[in-house]
PDB file of C-alpha atoms in Angstrom:
ATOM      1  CA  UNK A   1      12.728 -14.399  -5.425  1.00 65.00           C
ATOM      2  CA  UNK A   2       8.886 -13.878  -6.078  1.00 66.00           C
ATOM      3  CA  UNK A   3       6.939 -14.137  -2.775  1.00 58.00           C
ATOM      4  CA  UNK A   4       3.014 -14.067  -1.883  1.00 55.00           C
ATOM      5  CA  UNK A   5       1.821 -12.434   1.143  1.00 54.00           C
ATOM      6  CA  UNK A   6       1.009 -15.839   2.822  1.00 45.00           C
ATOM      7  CA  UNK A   7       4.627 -16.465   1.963  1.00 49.00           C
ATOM      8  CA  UNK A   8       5.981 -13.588   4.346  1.00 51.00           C
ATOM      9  CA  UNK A   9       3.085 -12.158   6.690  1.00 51.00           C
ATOM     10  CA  UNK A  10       6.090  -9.934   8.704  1.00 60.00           C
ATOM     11  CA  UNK A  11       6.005  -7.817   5.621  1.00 68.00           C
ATOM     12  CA  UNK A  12       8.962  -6.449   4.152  1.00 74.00           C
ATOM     13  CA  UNK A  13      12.005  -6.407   6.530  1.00 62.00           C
ATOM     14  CA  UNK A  14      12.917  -3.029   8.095  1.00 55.00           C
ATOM     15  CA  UNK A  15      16.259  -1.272   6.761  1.00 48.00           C
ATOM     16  CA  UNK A  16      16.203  -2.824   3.371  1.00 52.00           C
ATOM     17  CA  UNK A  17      16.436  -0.708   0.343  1.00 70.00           C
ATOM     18  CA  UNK A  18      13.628  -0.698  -1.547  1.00 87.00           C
ATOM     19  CA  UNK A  19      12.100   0.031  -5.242  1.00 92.00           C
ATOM     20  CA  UNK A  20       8.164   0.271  -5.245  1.00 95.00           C
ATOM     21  CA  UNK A  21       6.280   0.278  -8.556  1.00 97.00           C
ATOM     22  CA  UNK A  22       2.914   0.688  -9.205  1.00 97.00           C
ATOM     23  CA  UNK A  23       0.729  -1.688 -11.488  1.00 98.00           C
ATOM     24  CA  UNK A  24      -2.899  -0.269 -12.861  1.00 96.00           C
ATOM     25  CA  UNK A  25      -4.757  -1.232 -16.187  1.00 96.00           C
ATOM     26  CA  UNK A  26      -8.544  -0.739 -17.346  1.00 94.00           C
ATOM     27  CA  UNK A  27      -8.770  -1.808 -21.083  1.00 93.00           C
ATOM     28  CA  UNK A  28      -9.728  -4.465 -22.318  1.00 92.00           C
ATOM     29  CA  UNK A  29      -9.210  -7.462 -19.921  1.00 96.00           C
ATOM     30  CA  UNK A  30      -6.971  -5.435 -17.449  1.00 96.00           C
ATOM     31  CA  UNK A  31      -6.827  -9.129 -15.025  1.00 97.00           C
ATOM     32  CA  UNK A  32      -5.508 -11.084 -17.534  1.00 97.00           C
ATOM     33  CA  UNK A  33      -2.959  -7.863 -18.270  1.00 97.00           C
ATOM     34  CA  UNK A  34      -2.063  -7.866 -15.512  1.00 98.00           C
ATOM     35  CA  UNK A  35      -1.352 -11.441 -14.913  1.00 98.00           C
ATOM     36  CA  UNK A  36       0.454 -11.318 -18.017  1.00 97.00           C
ATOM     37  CA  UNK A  37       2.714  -8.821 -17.412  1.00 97.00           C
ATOM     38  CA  UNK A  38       3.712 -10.044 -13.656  1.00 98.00           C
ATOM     39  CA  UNK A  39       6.231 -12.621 -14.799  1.00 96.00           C
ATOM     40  CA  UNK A  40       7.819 -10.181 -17.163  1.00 97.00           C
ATOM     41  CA  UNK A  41       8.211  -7.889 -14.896  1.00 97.00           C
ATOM     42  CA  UNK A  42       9.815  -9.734 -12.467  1.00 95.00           C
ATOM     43  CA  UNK A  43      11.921 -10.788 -14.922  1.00 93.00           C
ATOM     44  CA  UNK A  44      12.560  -7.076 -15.908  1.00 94.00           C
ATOM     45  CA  UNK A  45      13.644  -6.294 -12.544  1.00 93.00           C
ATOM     46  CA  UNK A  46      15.818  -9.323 -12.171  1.00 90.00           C
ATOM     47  CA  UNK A  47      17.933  -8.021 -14.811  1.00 89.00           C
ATOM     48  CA  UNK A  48      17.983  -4.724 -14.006  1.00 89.00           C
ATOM     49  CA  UNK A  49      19.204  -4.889 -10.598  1.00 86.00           C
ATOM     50  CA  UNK A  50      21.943  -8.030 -11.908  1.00 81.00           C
ATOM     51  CA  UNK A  51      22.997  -4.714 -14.080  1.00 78.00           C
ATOM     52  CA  UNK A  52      23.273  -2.076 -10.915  1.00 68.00           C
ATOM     53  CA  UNK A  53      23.399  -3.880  -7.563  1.00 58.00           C
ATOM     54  CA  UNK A  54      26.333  -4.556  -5.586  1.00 56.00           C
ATOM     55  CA  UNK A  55      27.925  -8.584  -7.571  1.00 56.00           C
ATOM     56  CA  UNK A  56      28.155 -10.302  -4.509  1.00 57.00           C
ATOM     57  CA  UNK A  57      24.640  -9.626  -3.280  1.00 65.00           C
ATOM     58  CA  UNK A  58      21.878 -12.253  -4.074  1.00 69.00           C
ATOM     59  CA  UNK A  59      18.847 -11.260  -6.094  1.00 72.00           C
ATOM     60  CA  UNK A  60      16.528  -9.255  -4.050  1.00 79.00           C
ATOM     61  CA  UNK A  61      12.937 -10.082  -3.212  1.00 88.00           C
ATOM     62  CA  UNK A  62       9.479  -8.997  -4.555  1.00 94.00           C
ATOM     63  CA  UNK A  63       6.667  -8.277  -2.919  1.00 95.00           C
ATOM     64  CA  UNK A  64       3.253  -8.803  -4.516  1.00 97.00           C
ATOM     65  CA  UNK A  65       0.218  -6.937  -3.789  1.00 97.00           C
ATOM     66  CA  UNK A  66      -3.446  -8.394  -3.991  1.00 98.00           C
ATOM     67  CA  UNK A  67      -5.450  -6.759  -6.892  1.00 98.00           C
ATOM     68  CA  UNK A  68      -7.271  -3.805  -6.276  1.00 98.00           C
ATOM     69  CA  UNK A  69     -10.873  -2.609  -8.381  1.00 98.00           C
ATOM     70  CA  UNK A  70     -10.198   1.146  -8.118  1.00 96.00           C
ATOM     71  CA  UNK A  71     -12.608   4.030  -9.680  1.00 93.00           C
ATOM     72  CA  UNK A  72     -10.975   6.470 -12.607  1.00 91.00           C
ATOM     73  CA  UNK A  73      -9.343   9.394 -11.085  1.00 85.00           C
ATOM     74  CA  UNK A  74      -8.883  12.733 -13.139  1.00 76.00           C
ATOM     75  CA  UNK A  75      -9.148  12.147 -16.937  1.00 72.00           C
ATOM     76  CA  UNK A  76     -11.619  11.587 -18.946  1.00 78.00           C
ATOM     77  CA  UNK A  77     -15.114  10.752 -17.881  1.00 77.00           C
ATOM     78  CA  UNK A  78     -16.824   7.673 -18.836  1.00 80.00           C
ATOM     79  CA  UNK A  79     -13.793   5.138 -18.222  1.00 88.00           C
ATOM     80  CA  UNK A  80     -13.758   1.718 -16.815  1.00 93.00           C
ATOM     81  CA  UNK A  81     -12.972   1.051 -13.441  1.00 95.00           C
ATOM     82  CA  UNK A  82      -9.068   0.299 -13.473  1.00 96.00           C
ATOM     83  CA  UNK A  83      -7.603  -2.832 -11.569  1.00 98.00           C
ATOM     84  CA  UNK A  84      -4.771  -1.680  -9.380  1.00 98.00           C
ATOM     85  CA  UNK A  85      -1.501  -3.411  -8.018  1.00 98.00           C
ATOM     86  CA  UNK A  86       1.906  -2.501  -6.611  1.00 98.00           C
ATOM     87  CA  UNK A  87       5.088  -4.612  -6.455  1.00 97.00           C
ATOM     88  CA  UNK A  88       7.972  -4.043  -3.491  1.00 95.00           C
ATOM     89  CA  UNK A  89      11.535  -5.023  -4.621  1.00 93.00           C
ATOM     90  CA  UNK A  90      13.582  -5.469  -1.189  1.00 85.00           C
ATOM     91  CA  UNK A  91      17.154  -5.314  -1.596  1.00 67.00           C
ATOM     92  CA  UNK A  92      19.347  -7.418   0.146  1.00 54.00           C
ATOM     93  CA  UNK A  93      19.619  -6.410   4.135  1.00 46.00           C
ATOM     94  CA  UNK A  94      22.591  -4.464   4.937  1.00 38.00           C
ATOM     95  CA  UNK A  95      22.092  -2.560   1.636  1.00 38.00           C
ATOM     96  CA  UNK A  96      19.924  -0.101   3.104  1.00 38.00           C
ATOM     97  CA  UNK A  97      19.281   2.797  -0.053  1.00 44.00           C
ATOM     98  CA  UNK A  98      20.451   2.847  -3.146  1.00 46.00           C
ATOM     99  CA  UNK A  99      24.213   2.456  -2.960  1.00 46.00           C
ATOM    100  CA  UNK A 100      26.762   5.255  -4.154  1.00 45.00           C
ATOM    101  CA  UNK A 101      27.208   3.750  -7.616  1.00 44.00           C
ATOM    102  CA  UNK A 102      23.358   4.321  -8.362  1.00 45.00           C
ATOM    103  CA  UNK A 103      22.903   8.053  -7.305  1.00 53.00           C
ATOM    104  CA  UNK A 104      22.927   9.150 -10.218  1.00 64.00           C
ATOM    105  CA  UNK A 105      19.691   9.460 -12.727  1.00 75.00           C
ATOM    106  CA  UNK A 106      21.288   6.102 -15.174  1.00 81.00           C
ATOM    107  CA  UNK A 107      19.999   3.803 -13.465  1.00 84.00           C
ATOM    108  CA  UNK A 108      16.589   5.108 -12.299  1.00 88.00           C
ATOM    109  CA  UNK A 109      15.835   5.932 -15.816  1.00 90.00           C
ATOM    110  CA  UNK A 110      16.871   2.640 -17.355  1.00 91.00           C
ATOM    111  CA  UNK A 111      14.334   1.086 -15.097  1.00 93.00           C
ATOM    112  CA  UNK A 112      11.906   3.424 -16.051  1.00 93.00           C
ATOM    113  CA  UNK A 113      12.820   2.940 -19.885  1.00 94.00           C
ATOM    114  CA  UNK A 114      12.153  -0.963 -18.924  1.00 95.00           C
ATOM    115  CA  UNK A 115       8.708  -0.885 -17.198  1.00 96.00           C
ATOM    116  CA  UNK A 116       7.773   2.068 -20.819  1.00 94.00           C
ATOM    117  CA  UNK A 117       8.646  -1.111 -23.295  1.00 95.00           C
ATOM    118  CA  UNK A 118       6.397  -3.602 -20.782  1.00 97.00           C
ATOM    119  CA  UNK A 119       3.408  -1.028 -21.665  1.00 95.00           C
ATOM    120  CA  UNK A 120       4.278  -0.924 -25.012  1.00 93.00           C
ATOM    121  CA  UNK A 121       4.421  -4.107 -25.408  1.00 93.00           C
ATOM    122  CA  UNK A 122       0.672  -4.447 -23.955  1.00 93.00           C
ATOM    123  CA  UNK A 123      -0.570  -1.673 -26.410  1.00 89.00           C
ATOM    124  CA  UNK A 124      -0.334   1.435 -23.893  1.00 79.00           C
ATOM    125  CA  UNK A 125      -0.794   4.348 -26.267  1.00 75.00           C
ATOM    126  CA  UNK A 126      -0.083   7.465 -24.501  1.00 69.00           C
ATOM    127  CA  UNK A 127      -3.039   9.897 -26.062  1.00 66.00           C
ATOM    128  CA  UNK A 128      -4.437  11.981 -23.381  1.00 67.00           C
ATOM    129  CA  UNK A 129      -3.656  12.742 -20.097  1.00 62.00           C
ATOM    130  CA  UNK A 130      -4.893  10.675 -17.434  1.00 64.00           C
ATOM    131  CA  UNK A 131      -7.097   8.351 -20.074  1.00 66.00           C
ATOM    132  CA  UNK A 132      -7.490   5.359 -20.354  1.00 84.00           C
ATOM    133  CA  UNK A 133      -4.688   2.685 -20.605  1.00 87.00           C
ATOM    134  CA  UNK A 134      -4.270  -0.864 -21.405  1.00 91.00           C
ATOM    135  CA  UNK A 135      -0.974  -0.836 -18.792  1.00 96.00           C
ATOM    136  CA  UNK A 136       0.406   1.659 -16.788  1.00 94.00           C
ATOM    137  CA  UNK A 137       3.517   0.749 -14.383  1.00 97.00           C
ATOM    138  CA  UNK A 138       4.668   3.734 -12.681  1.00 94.00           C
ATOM    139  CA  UNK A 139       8.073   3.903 -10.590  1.00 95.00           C
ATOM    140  CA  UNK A 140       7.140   5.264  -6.913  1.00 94.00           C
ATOM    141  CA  UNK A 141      10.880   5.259  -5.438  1.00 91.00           C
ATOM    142  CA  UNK A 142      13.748   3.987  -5.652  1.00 86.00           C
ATOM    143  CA  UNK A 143      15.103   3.567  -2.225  1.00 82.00           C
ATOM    144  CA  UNK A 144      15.669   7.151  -0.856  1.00 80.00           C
ATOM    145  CA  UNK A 145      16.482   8.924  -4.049  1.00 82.00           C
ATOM    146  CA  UNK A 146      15.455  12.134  -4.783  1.00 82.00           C
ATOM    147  CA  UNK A 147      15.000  13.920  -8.549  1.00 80.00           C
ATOM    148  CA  UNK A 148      12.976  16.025 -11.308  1.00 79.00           C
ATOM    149  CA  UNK A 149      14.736  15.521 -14.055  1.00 76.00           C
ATOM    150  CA  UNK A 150      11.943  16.690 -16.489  1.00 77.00           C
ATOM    151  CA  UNK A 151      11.271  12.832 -17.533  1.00 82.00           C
ATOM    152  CA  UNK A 152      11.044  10.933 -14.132  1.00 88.00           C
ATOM    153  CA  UNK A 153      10.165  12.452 -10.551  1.00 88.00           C
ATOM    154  CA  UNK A 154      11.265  10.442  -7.776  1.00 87.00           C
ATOM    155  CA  UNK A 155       9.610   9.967  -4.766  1.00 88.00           C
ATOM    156  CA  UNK A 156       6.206  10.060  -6.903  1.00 89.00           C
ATOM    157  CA  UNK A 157       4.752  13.324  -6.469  1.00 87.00           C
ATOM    158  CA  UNK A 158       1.146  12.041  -6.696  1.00 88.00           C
ATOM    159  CA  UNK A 159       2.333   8.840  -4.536  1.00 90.00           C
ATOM    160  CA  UNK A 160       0.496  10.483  -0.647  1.00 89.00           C
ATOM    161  CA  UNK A 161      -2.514  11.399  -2.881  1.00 90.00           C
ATOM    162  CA  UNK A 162      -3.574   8.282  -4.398  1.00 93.00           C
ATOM    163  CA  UNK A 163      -5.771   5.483  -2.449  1.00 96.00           C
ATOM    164  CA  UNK A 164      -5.123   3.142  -5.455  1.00 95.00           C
ATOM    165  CA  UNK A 165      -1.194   3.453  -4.665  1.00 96.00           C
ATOM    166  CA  UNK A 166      -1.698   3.750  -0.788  1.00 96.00           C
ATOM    167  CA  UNK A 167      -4.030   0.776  -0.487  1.00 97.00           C
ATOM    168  CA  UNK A 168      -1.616  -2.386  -2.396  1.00 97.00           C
ATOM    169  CA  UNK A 169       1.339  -0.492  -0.442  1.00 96.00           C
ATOM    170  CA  UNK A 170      -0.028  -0.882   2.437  1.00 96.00           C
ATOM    171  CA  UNK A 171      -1.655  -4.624   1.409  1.00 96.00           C
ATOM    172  CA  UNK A 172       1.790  -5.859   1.262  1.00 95.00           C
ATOM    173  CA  UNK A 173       2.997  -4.395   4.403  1.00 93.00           C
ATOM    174  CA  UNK A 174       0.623  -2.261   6.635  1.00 92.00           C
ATOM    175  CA  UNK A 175       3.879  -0.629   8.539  1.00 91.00           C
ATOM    176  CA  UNK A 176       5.589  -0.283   5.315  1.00 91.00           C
ATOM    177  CA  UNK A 177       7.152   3.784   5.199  1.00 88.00           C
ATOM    178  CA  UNK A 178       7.551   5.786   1.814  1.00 87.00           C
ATOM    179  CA  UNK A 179      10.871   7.307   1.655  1.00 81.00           C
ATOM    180  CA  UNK A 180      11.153  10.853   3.003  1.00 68.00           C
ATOM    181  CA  UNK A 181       9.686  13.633   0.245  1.00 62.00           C
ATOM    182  CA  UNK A 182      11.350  16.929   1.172  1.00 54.00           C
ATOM    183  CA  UNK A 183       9.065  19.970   1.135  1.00 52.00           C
ATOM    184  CA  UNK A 184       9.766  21.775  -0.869  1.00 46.00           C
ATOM    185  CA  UNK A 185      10.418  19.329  -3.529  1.00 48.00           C
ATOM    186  CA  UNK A 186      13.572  18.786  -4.883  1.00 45.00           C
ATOM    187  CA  UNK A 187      14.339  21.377  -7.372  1.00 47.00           C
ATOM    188  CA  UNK A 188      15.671  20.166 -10.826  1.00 47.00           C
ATOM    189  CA  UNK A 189      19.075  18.882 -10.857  1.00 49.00           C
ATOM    190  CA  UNK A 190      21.199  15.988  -9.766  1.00 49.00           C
ATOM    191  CA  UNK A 191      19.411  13.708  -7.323  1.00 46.00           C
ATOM    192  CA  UNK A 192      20.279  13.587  -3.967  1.00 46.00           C
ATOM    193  CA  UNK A 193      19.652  11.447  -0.965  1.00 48.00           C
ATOM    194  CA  UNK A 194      17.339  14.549   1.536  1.00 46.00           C
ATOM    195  CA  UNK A 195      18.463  14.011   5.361  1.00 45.00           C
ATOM    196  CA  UNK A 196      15.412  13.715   7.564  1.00 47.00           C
ATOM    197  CA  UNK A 197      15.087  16.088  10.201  1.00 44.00           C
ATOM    198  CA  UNK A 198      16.046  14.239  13.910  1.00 43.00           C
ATOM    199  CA  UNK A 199      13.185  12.696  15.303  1.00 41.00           C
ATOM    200  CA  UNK A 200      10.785  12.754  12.216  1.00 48.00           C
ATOM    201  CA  UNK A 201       8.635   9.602  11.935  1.00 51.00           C
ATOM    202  CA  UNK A 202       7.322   9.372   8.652  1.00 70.00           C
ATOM    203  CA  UNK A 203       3.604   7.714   8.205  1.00 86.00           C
ATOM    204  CA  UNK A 204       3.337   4.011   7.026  1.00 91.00           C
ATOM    205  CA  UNK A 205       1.643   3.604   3.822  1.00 93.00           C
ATOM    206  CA  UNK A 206      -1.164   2.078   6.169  1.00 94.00           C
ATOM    207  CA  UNK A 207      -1.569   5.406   7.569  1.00 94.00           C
ATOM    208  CA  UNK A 208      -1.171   7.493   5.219  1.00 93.00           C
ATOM    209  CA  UNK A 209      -4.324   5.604   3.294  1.00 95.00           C
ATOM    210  CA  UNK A 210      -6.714   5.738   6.530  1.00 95.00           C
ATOM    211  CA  UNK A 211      -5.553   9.762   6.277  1.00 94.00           C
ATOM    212  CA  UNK A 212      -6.988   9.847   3.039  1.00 94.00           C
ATOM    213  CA  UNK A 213      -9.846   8.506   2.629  1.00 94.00           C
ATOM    214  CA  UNK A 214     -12.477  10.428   4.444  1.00 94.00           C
ATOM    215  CA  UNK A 215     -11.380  12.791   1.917  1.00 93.00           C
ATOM    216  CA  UNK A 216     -11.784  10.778  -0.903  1.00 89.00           C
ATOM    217  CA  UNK A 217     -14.874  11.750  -4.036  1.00 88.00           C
ATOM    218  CA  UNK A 218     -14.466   8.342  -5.313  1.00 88.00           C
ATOM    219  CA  UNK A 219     -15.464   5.195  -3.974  1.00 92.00           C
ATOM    220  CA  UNK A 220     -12.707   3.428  -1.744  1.00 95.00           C
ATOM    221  CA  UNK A 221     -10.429   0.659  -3.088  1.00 97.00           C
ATOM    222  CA  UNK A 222     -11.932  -2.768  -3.388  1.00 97.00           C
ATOM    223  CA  UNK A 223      -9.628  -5.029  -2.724  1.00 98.00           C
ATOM    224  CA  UNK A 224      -9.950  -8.410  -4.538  1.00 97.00           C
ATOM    225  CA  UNK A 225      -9.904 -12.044  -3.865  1.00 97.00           C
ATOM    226  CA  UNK A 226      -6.647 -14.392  -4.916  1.00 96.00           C
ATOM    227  CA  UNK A 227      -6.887 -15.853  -8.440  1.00 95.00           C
ATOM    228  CA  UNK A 228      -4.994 -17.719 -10.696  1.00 95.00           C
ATOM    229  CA  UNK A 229      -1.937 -16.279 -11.376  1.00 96.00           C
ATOM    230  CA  UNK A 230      -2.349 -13.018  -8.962  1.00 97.00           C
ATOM    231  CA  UNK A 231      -2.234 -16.031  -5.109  1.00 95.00           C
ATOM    232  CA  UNK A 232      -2.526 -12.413  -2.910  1.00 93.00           C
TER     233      UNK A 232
END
């Protein structure tokens, strides 16, 4: 199910599993990009999670972000200011994290090997680090799962430092938490699901952004107005 913000203005619900991914594009028309790529996406995670959640469960839902107009950070200098979105994929309630059958690094990385062919199929050439891209979808977390495999880190480990993350996160749902990062991160291995110490309250996304940007060099996220094809 694909649902707007005006659709669902509670937010996501509490205690369902989640997968958060992050949308962000500044070549060539990155709008109609990312437009483009939002049905196939959806689509991507349709049949992904048909593949590894639980057969009796109906699909989950999606949460859309409005667009954000974000300045370049690291890389490069000289590059276009990127547009930035982020998509929530609720699971079913009562599912909670990711269930037994998915701890494991299989299905983490098939999603990951999903949103790589979306860029690829929108031209994202991977040439220098932090340049310039025509797409870039980046897997935040995938309900409380924790790994470094080497090829995918999960929570994000830049996730708490980036406004352009923080600030669609937190558009979809301004009490919406990141899962638990353990400090120190998780060594590489396995993944496991951390335990959180008793009584720890982790910041909402919401928070987490108003933390950061006094801080910020760049200017803050702009966030932009519904259009065709992006209703948020």
């Amino acid at each position: 199910m694909d649902v707007s913000l005006a659709d669902q203005p509670g937010g996501v619900p509490p205690g369902a599993g989640s997968i958060a991914i992050a949308l962000g594009a500044n070549q060539g028309n990155p709008a109609a990009t990312l437009i483009a790529v939002r049905p196939l996406l959806a689509q991507a995670l349709a049949q992904w999670f048909s593949g590894n959640g639980p057969p009796t469960q109906p699909a989950p839902t999606l949460y859309w972000s409005p667009l954000f107009r974000t300045e370049p950070v690291g890389g490069p200098a000289g590059q276009p200011p990127y547009l930035n979105g982020a998509v929530v994929m609720a699971a079913p309630a009562g599912i909670g994290s990711c269930p037994p059958e998915r701890q494991s690094l299989a299905a983490p990385l098939a999603l990951l090997e999903a949103l790589q062919a979306l860029e690829a199929q929108f031209g994202r050439q991977r040439l220098e680090h932090w340049g310039p891209r025509s797409l870039d979808l980046d897997l935040l977390w995938c309900g409380d799962l924790c790994c470094n495999s080497g090829v995918l880190d999960l929570p994000h480990p830049r996730l708490l430092e980036r406004s352009f993350v923080l600030a669609p996160l937190a558009a979809i749902d301004a009490n919406l938490m990141p899962p638990f990062q353990p400090s120190p991160p998780v060594q590489p291995g396995p993944p496991v699901q951390p335990s959180k110490p008793n009584g720890l309250h982790l910041p909402s996304c919401a928070a987490l952004l108003g933390q950061l940007l006094p801080q910020l060099q760049e200017a803050p996220p702009e966030r932009l107005l519904p259009q065709q094809g992006w209703p948020e």
